[in-house]
mmCIF file of C-alpha atoms in Angstrom:
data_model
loop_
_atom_site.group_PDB
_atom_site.id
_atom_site.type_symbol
_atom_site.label_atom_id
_atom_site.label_comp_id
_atom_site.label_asym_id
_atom_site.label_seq_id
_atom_site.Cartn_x
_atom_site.Cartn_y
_atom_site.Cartn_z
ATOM 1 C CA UNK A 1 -1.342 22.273 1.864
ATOM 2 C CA UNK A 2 -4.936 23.593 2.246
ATOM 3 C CA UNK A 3 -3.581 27.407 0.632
ATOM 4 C CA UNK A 4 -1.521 25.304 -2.422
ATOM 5 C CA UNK A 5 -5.353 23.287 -3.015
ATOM 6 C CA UNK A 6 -7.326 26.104 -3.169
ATOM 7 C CA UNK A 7 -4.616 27.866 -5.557
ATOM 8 C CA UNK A 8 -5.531 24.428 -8.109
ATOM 9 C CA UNK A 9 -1.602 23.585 -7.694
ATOM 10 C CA UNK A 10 -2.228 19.843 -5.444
ATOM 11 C CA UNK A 11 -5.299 17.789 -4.795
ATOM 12 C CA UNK A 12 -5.591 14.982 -1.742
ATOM 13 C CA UNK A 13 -5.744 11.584 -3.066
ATOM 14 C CA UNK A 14 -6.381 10.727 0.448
ATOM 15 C CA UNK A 15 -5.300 11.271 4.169
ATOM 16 C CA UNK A 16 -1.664 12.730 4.458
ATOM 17 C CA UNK A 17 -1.165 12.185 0.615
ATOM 18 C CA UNK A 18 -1.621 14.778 -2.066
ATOM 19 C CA UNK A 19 -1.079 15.116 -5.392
ATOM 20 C CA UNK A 20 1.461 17.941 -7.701
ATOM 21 C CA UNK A 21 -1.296 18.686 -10.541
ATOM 22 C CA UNK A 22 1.430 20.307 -12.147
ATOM 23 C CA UNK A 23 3.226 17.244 -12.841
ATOM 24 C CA UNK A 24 1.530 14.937 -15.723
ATOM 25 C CA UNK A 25 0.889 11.294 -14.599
ATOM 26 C CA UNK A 26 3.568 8.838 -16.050
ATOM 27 C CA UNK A 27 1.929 5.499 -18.049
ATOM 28 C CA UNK A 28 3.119 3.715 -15.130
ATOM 29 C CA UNK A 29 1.292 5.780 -12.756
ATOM 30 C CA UNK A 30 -0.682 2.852 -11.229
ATOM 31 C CA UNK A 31 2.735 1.658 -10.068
ATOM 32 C CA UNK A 32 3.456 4.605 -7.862
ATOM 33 C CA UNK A 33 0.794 4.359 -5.048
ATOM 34 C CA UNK A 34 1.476 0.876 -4.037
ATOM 35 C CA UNK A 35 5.346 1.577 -3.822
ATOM 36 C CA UNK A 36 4.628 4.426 -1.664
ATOM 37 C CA UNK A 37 2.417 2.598 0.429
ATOM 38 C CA UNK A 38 4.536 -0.251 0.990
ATOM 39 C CA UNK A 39 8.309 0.319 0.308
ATOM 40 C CA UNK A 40 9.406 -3.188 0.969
ATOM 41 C CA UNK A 41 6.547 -4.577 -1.867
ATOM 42 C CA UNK A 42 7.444 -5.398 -5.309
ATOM 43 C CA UNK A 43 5.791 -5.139 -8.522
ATOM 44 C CA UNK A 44 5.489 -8.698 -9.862
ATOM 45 C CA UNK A 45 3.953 -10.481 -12.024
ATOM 46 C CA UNK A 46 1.545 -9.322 -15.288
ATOM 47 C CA UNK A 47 2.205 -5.731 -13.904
ATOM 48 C CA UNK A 48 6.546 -6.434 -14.393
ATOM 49 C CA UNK A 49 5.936 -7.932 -17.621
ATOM 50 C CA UNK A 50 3.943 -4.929 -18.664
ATOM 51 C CA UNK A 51 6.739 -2.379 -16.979
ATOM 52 C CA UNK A 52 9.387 -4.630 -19.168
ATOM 53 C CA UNK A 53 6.950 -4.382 -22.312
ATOM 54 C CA UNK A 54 7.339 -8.079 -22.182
ATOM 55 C CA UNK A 55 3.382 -8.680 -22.435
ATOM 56 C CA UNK A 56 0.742 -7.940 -24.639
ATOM 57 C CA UNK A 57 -1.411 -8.288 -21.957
ATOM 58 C CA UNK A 58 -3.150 -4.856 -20.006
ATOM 59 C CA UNK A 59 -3.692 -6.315 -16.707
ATOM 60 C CA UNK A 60 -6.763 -4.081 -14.728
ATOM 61 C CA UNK A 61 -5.062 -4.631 -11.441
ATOM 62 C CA UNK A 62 -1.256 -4.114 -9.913
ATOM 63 C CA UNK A 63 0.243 -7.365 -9.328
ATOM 64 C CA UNK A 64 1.981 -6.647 -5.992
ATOM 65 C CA UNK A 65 4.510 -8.755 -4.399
ATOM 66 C CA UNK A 66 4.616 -8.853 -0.298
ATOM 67 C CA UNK A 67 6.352 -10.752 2.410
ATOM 68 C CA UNK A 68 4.262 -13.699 3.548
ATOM 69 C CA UNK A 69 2.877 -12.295 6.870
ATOM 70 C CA UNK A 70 2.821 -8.621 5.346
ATOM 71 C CA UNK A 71 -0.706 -7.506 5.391
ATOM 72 C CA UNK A 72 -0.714 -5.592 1.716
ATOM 73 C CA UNK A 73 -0.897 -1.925 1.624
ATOM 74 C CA UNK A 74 -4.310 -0.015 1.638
ATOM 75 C CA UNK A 75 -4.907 2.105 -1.735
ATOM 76 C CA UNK A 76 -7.269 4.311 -2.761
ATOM 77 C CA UNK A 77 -6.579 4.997 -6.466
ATOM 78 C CA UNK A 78 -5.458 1.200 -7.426
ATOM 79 C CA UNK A 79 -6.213 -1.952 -7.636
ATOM 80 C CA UNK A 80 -4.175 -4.361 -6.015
ATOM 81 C CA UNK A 81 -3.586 -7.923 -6.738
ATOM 82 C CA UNK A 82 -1.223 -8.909 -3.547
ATOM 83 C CA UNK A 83 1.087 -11.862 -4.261
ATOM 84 C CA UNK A 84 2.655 -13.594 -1.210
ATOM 85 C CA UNK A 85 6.405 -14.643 -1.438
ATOM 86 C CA UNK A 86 9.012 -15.989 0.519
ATOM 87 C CA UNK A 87 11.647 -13.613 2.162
ATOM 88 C CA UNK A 88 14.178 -15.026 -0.484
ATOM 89 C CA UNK A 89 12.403 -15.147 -3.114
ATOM 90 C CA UNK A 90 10.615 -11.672 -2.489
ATOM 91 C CA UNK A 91 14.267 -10.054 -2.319
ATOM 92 C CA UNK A 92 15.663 -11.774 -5.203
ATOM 93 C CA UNK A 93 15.922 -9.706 -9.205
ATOM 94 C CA UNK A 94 14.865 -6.398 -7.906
ATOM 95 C CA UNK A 95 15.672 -3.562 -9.313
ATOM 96 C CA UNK A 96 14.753 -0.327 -8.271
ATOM 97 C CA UNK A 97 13.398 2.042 -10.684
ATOM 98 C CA UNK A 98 11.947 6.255 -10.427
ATOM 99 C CA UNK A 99 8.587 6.457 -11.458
ATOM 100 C CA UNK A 100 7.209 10.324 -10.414
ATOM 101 C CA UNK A 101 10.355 10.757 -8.190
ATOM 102 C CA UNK A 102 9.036 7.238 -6.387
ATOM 103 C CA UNK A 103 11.373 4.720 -5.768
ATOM 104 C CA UNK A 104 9.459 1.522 -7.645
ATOM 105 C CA UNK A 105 11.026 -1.588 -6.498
ATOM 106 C CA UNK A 106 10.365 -3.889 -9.549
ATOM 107 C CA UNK A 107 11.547 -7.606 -10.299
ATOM 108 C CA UNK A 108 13.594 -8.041 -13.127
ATOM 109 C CA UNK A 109 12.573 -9.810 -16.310
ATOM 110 C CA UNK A 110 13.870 -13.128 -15.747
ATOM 111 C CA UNK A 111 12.951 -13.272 -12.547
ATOM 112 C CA UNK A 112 9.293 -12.246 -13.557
ATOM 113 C CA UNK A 113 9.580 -14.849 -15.859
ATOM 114 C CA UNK A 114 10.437 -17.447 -13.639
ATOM 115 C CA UNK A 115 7.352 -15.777 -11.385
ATOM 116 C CA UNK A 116 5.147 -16.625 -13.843
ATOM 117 C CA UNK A 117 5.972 -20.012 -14.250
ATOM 118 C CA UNK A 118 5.754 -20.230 -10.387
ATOM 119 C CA UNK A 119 2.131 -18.566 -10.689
ATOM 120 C CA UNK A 120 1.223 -20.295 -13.593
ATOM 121 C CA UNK A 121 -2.229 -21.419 -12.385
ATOM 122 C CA UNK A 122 -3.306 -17.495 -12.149
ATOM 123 C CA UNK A 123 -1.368 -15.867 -14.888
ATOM 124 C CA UNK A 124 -2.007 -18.689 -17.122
ATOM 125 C CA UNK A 125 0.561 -21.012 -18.852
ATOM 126 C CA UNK A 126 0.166 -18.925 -21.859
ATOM 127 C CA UNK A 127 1.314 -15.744 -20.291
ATOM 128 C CA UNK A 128 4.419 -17.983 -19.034
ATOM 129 C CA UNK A 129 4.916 -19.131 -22.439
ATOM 130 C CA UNK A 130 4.813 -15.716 -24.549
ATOM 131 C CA UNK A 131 6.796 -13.977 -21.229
ATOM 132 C CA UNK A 132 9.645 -16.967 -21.612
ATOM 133 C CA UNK A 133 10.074 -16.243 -25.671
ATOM 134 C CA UNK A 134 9.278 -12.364 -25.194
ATOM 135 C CA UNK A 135 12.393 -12.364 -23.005
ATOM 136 C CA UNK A 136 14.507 -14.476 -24.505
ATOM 137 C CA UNK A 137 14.412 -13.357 -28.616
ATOM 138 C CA UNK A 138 14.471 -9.480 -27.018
ATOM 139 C CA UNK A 139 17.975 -10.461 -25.287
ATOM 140 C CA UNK A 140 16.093 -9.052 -22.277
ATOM 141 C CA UNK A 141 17.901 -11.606 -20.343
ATOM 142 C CA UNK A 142 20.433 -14.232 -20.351
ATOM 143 C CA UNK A 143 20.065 -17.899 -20.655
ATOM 144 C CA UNK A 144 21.744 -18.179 -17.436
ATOM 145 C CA UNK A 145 19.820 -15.367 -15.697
ATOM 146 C CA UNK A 146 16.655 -17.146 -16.791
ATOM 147 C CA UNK A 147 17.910 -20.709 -15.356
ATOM 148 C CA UNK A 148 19.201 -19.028 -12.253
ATOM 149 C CA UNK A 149 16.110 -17.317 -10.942
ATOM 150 C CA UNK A 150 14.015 -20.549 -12.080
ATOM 151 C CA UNK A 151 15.910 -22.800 -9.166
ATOM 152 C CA UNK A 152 15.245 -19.698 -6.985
ATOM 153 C CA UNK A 153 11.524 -20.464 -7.860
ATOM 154 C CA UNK A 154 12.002 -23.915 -7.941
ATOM 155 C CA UNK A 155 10.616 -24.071 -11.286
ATOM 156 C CA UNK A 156 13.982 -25.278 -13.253
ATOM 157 C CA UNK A 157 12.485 -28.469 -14.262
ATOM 158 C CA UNK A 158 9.202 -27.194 -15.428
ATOM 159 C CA UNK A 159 10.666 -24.106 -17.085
ATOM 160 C CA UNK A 160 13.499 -25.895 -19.023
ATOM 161 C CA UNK A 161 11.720 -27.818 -21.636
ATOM 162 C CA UNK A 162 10.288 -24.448 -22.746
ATOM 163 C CA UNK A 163 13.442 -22.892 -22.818
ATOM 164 C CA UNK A 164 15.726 -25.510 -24.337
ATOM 165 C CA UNK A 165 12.791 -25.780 -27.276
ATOM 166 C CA UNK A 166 12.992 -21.692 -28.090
ATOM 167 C CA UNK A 167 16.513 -21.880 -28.107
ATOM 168 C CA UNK A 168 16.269 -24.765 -30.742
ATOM 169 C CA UNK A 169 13.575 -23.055 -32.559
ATOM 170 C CA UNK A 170 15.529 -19.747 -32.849
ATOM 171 C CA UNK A 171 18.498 -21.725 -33.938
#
């Protein structure tokens, strides 16, 4: 590794991990290193909605999903914003996507929708809001995908309201 660094092909990002400078960083890029990191995580949250171009929002940190006792993954080059989750709820809507030849587990978009109803009080209701309608008028999900991953939350009753006046409105 030393002889492929001093021929300018790979640089260390830190102990045991290096970087191909031949191969241009993807926009998602920020999404790798936690993935690698911690293979059971999953990217949640602002940084889902962003991956699903669901937001207009640029969030400065990765929102990163872990298991409840999980201590979350040491990075160098990114932020992290670690997000504790239930076993269910943490295995629930992902889908698994290659980012840089990284497998990037990622939750779906309705359940990061339903996420960010959950997380409301740090994403902001707003975010909720314009992720719910985003999803919905984009056909990014179905109705009933929406509904199902909000009783996985167990945020059905808050989320409905929303829903059934978007569907009314886009009537």
């Amino acid at each position: 590794m030393r002889a492929l660094e001093r021929q300018g092909l790979v640089e260390q990002v830190s102990p045991g991990v290096w970087r191909d400078l031949r191969v241009e960083p993807s926009i998602h890029h920020s999404l790798v290193e936690p993935a690698f990191r911690a293979p059971q995580g999953v990217v949640c949250l602002l940084s889902a909605l962003q991956f699903h171009g669901l937001t207009t929002q640029q969030p400065s940190v990765v929102w990163f999903a872990i298991a409840n006792k999980a201590q979350p993954p040491k990075t160098v080059e990114t932020r992290l914003r670690p997000i504790r989750m239930s076993e269910a709820s943490l295995s629930a809507g992902v889908e698994i996507h290659q980012i840089e030849a990284i497998p990037v587990r990622i939750f779906c978009p309705a359940k990061t929708v339903a996420d960010c109803f959950k997380f409301r009080n740090q994403v902001g209701l707003d975010v909720a809001l314009e992720a719910l309608r985003d999803c919905y008028r984009r056909r990014r999900a179905s109705v009933a995908d929406l509904l199902h991953y909000a009783r996985i939350c167990r945020v059905a009753r808050v989320m409905q309201p929303y829903l059934e006046t978007i569907i009314e409105l886009s009537s």
